[in-house]
Amino acid sequence: SREEIKEWISKESDEITELKAMTYYKTQAGISYILLKRTKKGMNLVSECEKKGKEAYGQESEKFSQILFTIGVANANKGEYVKALEYYHKCERIEATVLGESHPSYATTLNNIGSVYDNKGEYVKALEYYHKCERIEATVLGESHPSYATTLNNIGSVYDNKGEYVKALEYYHKC
């Protein structure tokens, strides 16, 4: 946002500020292209931001983890699940350190990791990550939060995919 950029300008050298601003806007543009299903163009922009983001923010920062998360999303959207997991796991590690394991962004990353494992048909791993996400969201966001309902639905879907329909219904009803 403009306020973030104004804050950067007041605190840092012009070179770093310009690099951060460019990285921020290219990441946002990349996300927009990905959402418009122009994944290749979006992926190119976001991948360029990985190197520049590491330089601008440092590799142990929330902003850099957001760039890694976005690259994970782009890869997942392209069906490149191994790459998606690589980026999501990097993001997970940084978020656990920088934000803590009870932060909503960390839970979102766990949910996305679960989704990739679900798409790969690795249901045990998918459930592992979805359940971690479920515990965090129940505690931090509360059981009436929409993200918590989405996670319960995701868990139900995995049980559905496994043919465990009674268990699936249990989670679907909790939504």
PDB file of C-alpha atoms in Angstrom:
ATOM      1  CA  SER A   1       0.000   0.000   0.000  1.00  0.00           C
ATOM      2  CA  ARG A   2       1.012   3.620  -0.325  1.00  0.00           C
ATOM      3  CA  GLU A   3       1.329   3.929   3.439  1.00  0.00           C
ATOM      4  CA  GLU A   4       3.856   1.082   3.517  1.00  0.00           C
ATOM      5  CA  ILE A   5       5.917   2.744   0.828  1.00  0.00           C
ATOM      6  CA  LYS A   6       5.844   6.095   2.658  1.00  0.00           C
ATOM      7  CA  GLU A   7       7.034   4.303   5.785  1.00  0.00           C
ATOM      8  CA  TRP A   8       9.894   2.636   3.867  1.00  0.00           C
ATOM      9  CA  ILE A   9      10.929   5.941   2.339  1.00  0.00           C
ATOM     10  CA  SER A  10      11.222   7.573   5.732  1.00  0.00           C
ATOM     11  CA  LYS A  11      13.324   4.742   7.179  1.00  0.00           C
ATOM     12  CA  GLU A  12      15.663   3.445   4.521  1.00  0.00           C
ATOM     13  CA  SER A  13      18.052   4.375   1.770  1.00  0.00           C
ATOM     14  CA  ASP A  14      16.557   5.275  -1.595  1.00  0.00           C
ATOM     15  CA  GLU A  15      18.085   2.219  -3.286  1.00  0.00           C
ATOM     16  CA  ILE A  16      16.567  -0.298  -0.866  1.00  0.00           C
ATOM     17  CA  THR A  17      13.272   1.585  -0.801  1.00  0.00           C
ATOM     18  CA  GLU A  18      13.046   1.504  -4.582  1.00  0.00           C
ATOM     19  CA  LEU A  19      13.892  -2.216  -4.625  1.00  0.00           C
ATOM     20  CA  LYS A  20      11.204  -2.985  -2.035  1.00  0.00           C
ATOM     21  CA  ALA A  21       8.596  -0.913  -3.834  1.00  0.00           C
ATOM     22  CA  MET A  22       9.366  -2.595  -7.160  1.00  0.00           C
ATOM     23  CA  THR A  23       9.321  -6.039  -5.570  1.00  0.00           C
ATOM     24  CA  TYR A  24       6.037  -5.323  -3.811  1.00  0.00           C
ATOM     25  CA  TYR A  25       4.289  -4.078  -6.939  1.00  0.00           C
ATOM     26  CA  LYS A  26       5.627  -6.836  -9.193  1.00  0.00           C
ATOM     27  CA  THR A  27       4.494  -9.433  -6.658  1.00  0.00           C
ATOM     28  CA  GLN A  28       1.026  -7.866  -6.568  1.00  0.00           C
ATOM     29  CA  ALA A  29       0.910  -7.766 -10.381  1.00  0.00           C
ATOM     30  CA  GLY A  30       2.004 -11.398 -10.491  1.00  0.00           C
ATOM     31  CA  ILE A  31      -0.779 -12.388  -8.112  1.00  0.00           C
ATOM     32  CA  SER A  32      -3.302 -10.537 -10.284  1.00  0.00           C
ATOM     33  CA  TYR A  33      -2.144 -12.350 -13.418  1.00  0.00           C
ATOM     34  CA  ILE A  34      -2.319 -15.676 -11.595  1.00  0.00           C
ATOM     35  CA  LEU A  35      -5.883 -14.932 -10.461  1.00  0.00           C
ATOM     36  CA  LEU A  36      -6.769 -14.036 -14.062  1.00  0.00           C
ATOM     37  CA  LYS A  37      -5.465 -17.496 -15.054  1.00  0.00           C
ATOM     38  CA  ARG A  38      -2.524 -15.926 -16.885  1.00  0.00           C
ATOM     39  CA  THR A  39      -0.276 -18.083 -14.766  1.00  0.00           C
ATOM     40  CA  LYS A  40       2.836 -17.994 -16.964  1.00  0.00           C
ATOM     41  CA  LYS A  41       3.028 -14.192 -16.986  1.00  0.00           C
ATOM     42  CA  GLY A  42       2.216 -14.055 -13.260  1.00  0.00           C
ATOM     43  CA  MET A  43       4.776 -16.733 -12.488  1.00  0.00           C
ATOM     44  CA  ASN A  44       7.490 -14.864 -14.393  1.00  0.00           C
ATOM     45  CA  LEU A  45       6.839 -11.680 -12.408  1.00  0.00           C
ATOM     46  CA  VAL A  46       6.681 -13.419  -9.044  1.00  0.00           C
ATOM     47  CA  SER A  47       9.772 -15.557  -9.713  1.00  0.00           C
ATOM     48  CA  GLU A  48      11.741 -12.428 -10.570  1.00  0.00           C
ATOM     49  CA  CYS A  49      10.677 -11.072  -7.204  1.00  0.00           C
ATOM     50  CA  GLU A  50      12.127 -14.044  -5.296  1.00  0.00           C
ATOM     51  CA  LYS A  51      15.727 -12.934  -5.835  1.00  0.00           C
ATOM     52  CA  LYS A  52      14.994  -9.238  -5.458  1.00  0.00           C
ATOM     53  CA  GLY A  53      12.773  -9.858  -2.435  1.00  0.00           C
ATOM     54  CA  LYS A  54      15.520 -11.784  -0.661  1.00  0.00           C
ATOM     55  CA  GLU A  55      17.835  -8.836  -1.255  1.00  0.00           C
ATOM     56  CA  ALA A  56      15.269  -6.215  -0.258  1.00  0.00           C
ATOM     57  CA  TYR A  57      13.704  -7.868   2.788  1.00  0.00           C
ATOM     58  CA  GLY A  58      16.141 -10.563   3.839  1.00  0.00           C
ATOM     59  CA  GLN A  59      15.354 -14.243   3.610  1.00  0.00           C
ATOM     60  CA  GLU A  60      14.006 -14.434   7.159  1.00  0.00           C
ATOM     61  CA  SER A  61      11.200 -11.888   6.834  1.00  0.00           C
ATOM     62  CA  GLU A  62       7.433 -11.986   6.625  1.00  0.00           C
ATOM     63  CA  LYS A  63       7.475 -10.090   3.306  1.00  0.00           C
ATOM     64  CA  PHE A  64       9.867 -12.592   1.761  1.00  0.00           C
ATOM     65  CA  SER A  65       7.727 -15.488   3.028  1.00  0.00           C
ATOM     66  CA  GLN A  66       4.741 -13.874   1.252  1.00  0.00           C
ATOM     67  CA  ILE A  67       6.687 -13.927  -2.011  1.00  0.00           C
ATOM     68  CA  LEU A  68       7.524 -17.612  -1.496  1.00  0.00           C
ATOM     69  CA  PHE A  69       3.869 -18.302  -0.684  1.00  0.00           C
ATOM     70  CA  THR A  70       2.787 -16.620  -3.918  1.00  0.00           C
ATOM     71  CA  ILE A  71       5.260 -18.686  -5.936  1.00  0.00           C
ATOM     72  CA  GLY A  72       3.819 -21.770  -4.232  1.00  0.00           C
ATOM     73  CA  VAL A  73       0.307 -20.725  -5.276  1.00  0.00           C
ATOM     74  CA  ALA A  74       1.424 -20.179  -8.872  1.00  0.00           C
ATOM     75  CA  ASN A  75       3.056 -23.611  -9.018  1.00  0.00           C
ATOM     76  CA  ALA A  76       0.028 -25.289  -7.446  1.00  0.00           C
ATOM     77  CA  ASN A  77      -2.236 -23.588 -10.003  1.00  0.00           C
ATOM     78  CA  LYS A  78      -0.029 -24.951 -12.781  1.00  0.00           C
ATOM     79  CA  GLY A  79      -0.210 -28.456 -11.286  1.00  0.00           C
ATOM     80  CA  GLU A  80       3.502 -28.412 -10.452  1.00  0.00           C
ATOM     81  CA  TYR A  81       2.995 -29.851  -7.005  1.00  0.00           C
ATOM     82  CA  VAL A  82       6.607 -30.703  -6.150  1.00  0.00           C
ATOM     83  CA  LYS A  83       7.647 -27.098  -6.777  1.00  0.00           C
ATOM     84  CA  ALA A  84       4.587 -25.799  -4.942  1.00  0.00           C
ATOM     85  CA  LEU A  85       5.511 -27.865  -1.891  1.00  0.00           C
ATOM     86  CA  GLU A  86       9.111 -26.669  -2.062  1.00  0.00           C
ATOM     87  CA  TYR A  87       8.003 -23.031  -1.846  1.00  0.00           C
ATOM     88  CA  TYR A  88       5.240 -23.640   0.676  1.00  0.00           C
ATOM     89  CA  HIS A  89       7.642 -25.488   2.981  1.00  0.00           C
ATOM     90  CA  LYS A  90      10.173 -22.640   2.756  1.00  0.00           C
ATOM     91  CA  CYS A  91       7.378 -20.235   3.621  1.00  0.00           C
ATOM     92  CA  GLU A  92       6.212 -22.489   6.472  1.00  0.00           C
ATOM     93  CA  ARG A  93       9.699 -22.505   8.011  1.00  0.00           C
ATOM     94  CA  ILE A  94      10.059 -18.724   7.840  1.00  0.00           C
ATOM     95  CA  GLU A  95       6.557 -18.082   9.196  1.00  0.00           C
ATOM     96  CA  ALA A  96       7.080 -20.494  12.080  1.00  0.00           C
ATOM     97  CA  THR A  97      10.220 -18.568  13.036  1.00  0.00           C
ATOM     98  CA  VAL A  98       9.107 -15.004  12.299  1.00  0.00           C
ATOM     99  CA  LEU A  99       5.365 -15.088  13.050  1.00  0.00           C
ATOM    100  CA  GLY A 100       5.063 -18.113  15.298  1.00  0.00           C
ATOM    101  CA  GLU A 101       3.080 -21.312  14.894  1.00  0.00           C
ATOM    102  CA  SER A 102      -0.152 -19.766  16.130  1.00  0.00           C
ATOM    103  CA  HIS A 103      -0.356 -17.032  13.480  1.00  0.00           C
ATOM    104  CA  PRO A 104      -3.230 -17.103  10.943  1.00  0.00           C
ATOM    105  CA  SER A 105      -0.797 -16.743   8.009  1.00  0.00           C
ATOM    106  CA  TYR A 106       1.045 -19.834   9.211  1.00  0.00           C
ATOM    107  CA  ALA A 107      -2.287 -21.689   9.343  1.00  0.00           C
ATOM    108  CA  THR A 108      -3.069 -20.598   5.770  1.00  0.00           C
ATOM    109  CA  THR A 109       0.267 -21.954   4.599  1.00  0.00           C
ATOM    110  CA  LEU A 110      -0.454 -25.281   6.320  1.00  0.00           C
ATOM    111  CA  ASN A 111      -3.852 -25.360   4.628  1.00  0.00           C
ATOM    112  CA  ASN A 112      -2.266 -24.812   1.222  1.00  0.00           C
ATOM    113  CA  ILE A 113       0.281 -27.555   1.872  1.00  0.00           C
ATOM    114  CA  GLY A 114      -2.607 -29.843   2.782  1.00  0.00           C
ATOM    115  CA  SER A 115      -4.353 -28.894  -0.446  1.00  0.00           C
ATOM    116  CA  VAL A 116      -1.324 -29.820  -2.555  1.00  0.00           C
ATOM    117  CA  TYR A 117      -1.019 -33.194  -0.834  1.00  0.00           C
ATOM    118  CA  ASP A 118      -4.764 -33.688  -1.365  1.00  0.00           C
ATOM    119  CA  ASN A 119      -4.367 -32.925  -5.084  1.00  0.00           C
ATOM    120  CA  LYS A 120      -1.479 -35.401  -5.254  1.00  0.00           C
ATOM    121  CA  GLY A 121      -3.664 -38.083  -3.663  1.00  0.00           C
ATOM    122  CA  GLU A 122      -1.457 -38.186  -0.563  1.00  0.00           C
ATOM    123  CA  TYR A 123      -4.376 -38.122   1.827  1.00  0.00           C
ATOM    124  CA  VAL A 124      -2.547 -38.975   5.050  1.00  0.00           C
ATOM    125  CA  LYS A 125      -0.194 -36.028   4.545  1.00  0.00           C
ATOM    126  CA  ALA A 126      -3.104 -33.787   3.510  1.00  0.00           C
ATOM    127  CA  LEU A 127      -4.959 -34.617   6.722  1.00  0.00           C
ATOM    128  CA  GLU A 128      -1.839 -34.021   8.792  1.00  0.00           C
ATOM    129  CA  TYR A 129      -1.545 -30.448   7.519  1.00  0.00           C
ATOM    130  CA  TYR A 130      -5.274 -29.742   7.495  1.00  0.00           C
ATOM    131  CA  HIS A 131      -5.578 -30.875  11.121  1.00  0.00           C
ATOM    132  CA  LYS A 132      -2.644 -28.668  12.185  1.00  0.00           C
ATOM    133  CA  CYS A 133      -4.388 -25.771  10.454  1.00  0.00           C
ATOM    134  CA  GLU A 134      -7.707 -26.685  12.087  1.00  0.00           C
ATOM    135  CA  ARG A 135      -6.207 -26.564  15.594  1.00  0.00           C
ATOM    136  CA  ILE A 136      -4.596 -23.165  15.006  1.00  0.00           C
ATOM    137  CA  GLU A 137      -7.711 -21.637  13.461  1.00  0.00           C
ATOM    138  CA  ALA A 138      -9.997 -22.954  16.201  1.00  0.00           C
ATOM    139  CA  THR A 139      -7.757 -21.381  18.828  1.00  0.00           C
ATOM    140  CA  VAL A 140      -6.752 -18.147  17.112  1.00  0.00           C
ATOM    141  CA  LEU A 141      -9.702 -17.330  14.860  1.00  0.00           C
ATOM    142  CA  GLY A 142     -12.497 -19.205  16.597  1.00  0.00           C
ATOM    143  CA  GLU A 143     -14.874 -21.869  15.362  1.00  0.00           C
ATOM    144  CA  SER A 144     -17.258 -19.352  13.785  1.00  0.00           C
ATOM    145  CA  HIS A 145     -14.617 -17.918  11.440  1.00  0.00           C
ATOM    146  CA  PRO A 146     -15.063 -18.645   7.694  1.00  0.00           C
ATOM    147  CA  SER A 147     -11.473 -19.890   7.361  1.00  0.00           C
ATOM    148  CA  TYR A 148     -12.149 -22.505  10.024  1.00  0.00           C
ATOM    149  CA  ALA A 149     -15.229 -23.671   8.101  1.00  0.00           C
ATOM    150  CA  THR A 150     -13.168 -23.897   4.906  1.00  0.00           C
ATOM    151  CA  THR A 151     -10.587 -26.051   6.665  1.00  0.00           C
ATOM    152  CA  LEU A 152     -13.293 -28.358   8.020  1.00  0.00           C
ATOM    153  CA  ASN A 153     -14.688 -28.645   4.503  1.00  0.00           C
ATOM    154  CA  ASN A 154     -11.217 -29.489   3.181  1.00  0.00           C
ATOM    155  CA  ILE A 155     -10.851 -32.222   5.792  1.00  0.00           C
ATOM    156  CA  GLY A 156     -14.280 -33.576   4.857  1.00  0.00           C
ATOM    157  CA  SER A 157     -13.271 -33.582   1.208  1.00  0.00           C
ATOM    158  CA  VAL A 158     -10.171 -35.669   1.930  1.00  0.00           C
ATOM    159  CA  TYR A 159     -12.229 -38.235   3.819  1.00  0.00           C
ATOM    160  CA  ASP A 160     -14.674 -38.193   0.901  1.00  0.00           C
ATOM    161  CA  ASN A 161     -11.786 -38.855  -1.518  1.00  0.00           C
ATOM    162  CA  LYS A 162     -10.641 -41.725   0.699  1.00  0.00           C
ATOM    163  CA  GLY A 163     -14.128 -43.257   0.606  1.00  0.00           C
ATOM    164  CA  GLU A 164     -14.624 -42.618   4.342  1.00  0.00           C
ATOM    165  CA  TYR A 165     -18.057 -41.069   3.867  1.00  0.00           C
ATOM    166  CA  VAL A 166     -19.229 -41.149   7.488  1.00  0.00           C
ATOM    167  CA  LYS A 167     -16.094 -39.282   8.573  1.00  0.00           C
ATOM    168  CA  ALA A 168     -16.529 -36.869   5.653  1.00  0.00           C
ATOM    169  CA  LEU A 169     -20.102 -36.112   6.726  1.00  0.00           C
ATOM    170  CA  GLU A 170     -18.914 -35.494  10.280  1.00  0.00           C
ATOM    171  CA  TYR A 171     -16.647 -32.702   9.051  1.00  0.00           C
ATOM    172  CA  TYR A 172     -19.110 -31.346   6.517  1.00  0.00           C
ATOM    173  CA  HIS A 173     -21.711 -30.985   9.294  1.00  0.00           C
ATOM    174  CA  LYS A 174     -19.219 -29.104  11.477  1.00  0.00           C
ATOM    175  CA  CYS A 175     -18.915 -26.445   8.755  1.00  0.00           C
TER     176      CYS A 175
END
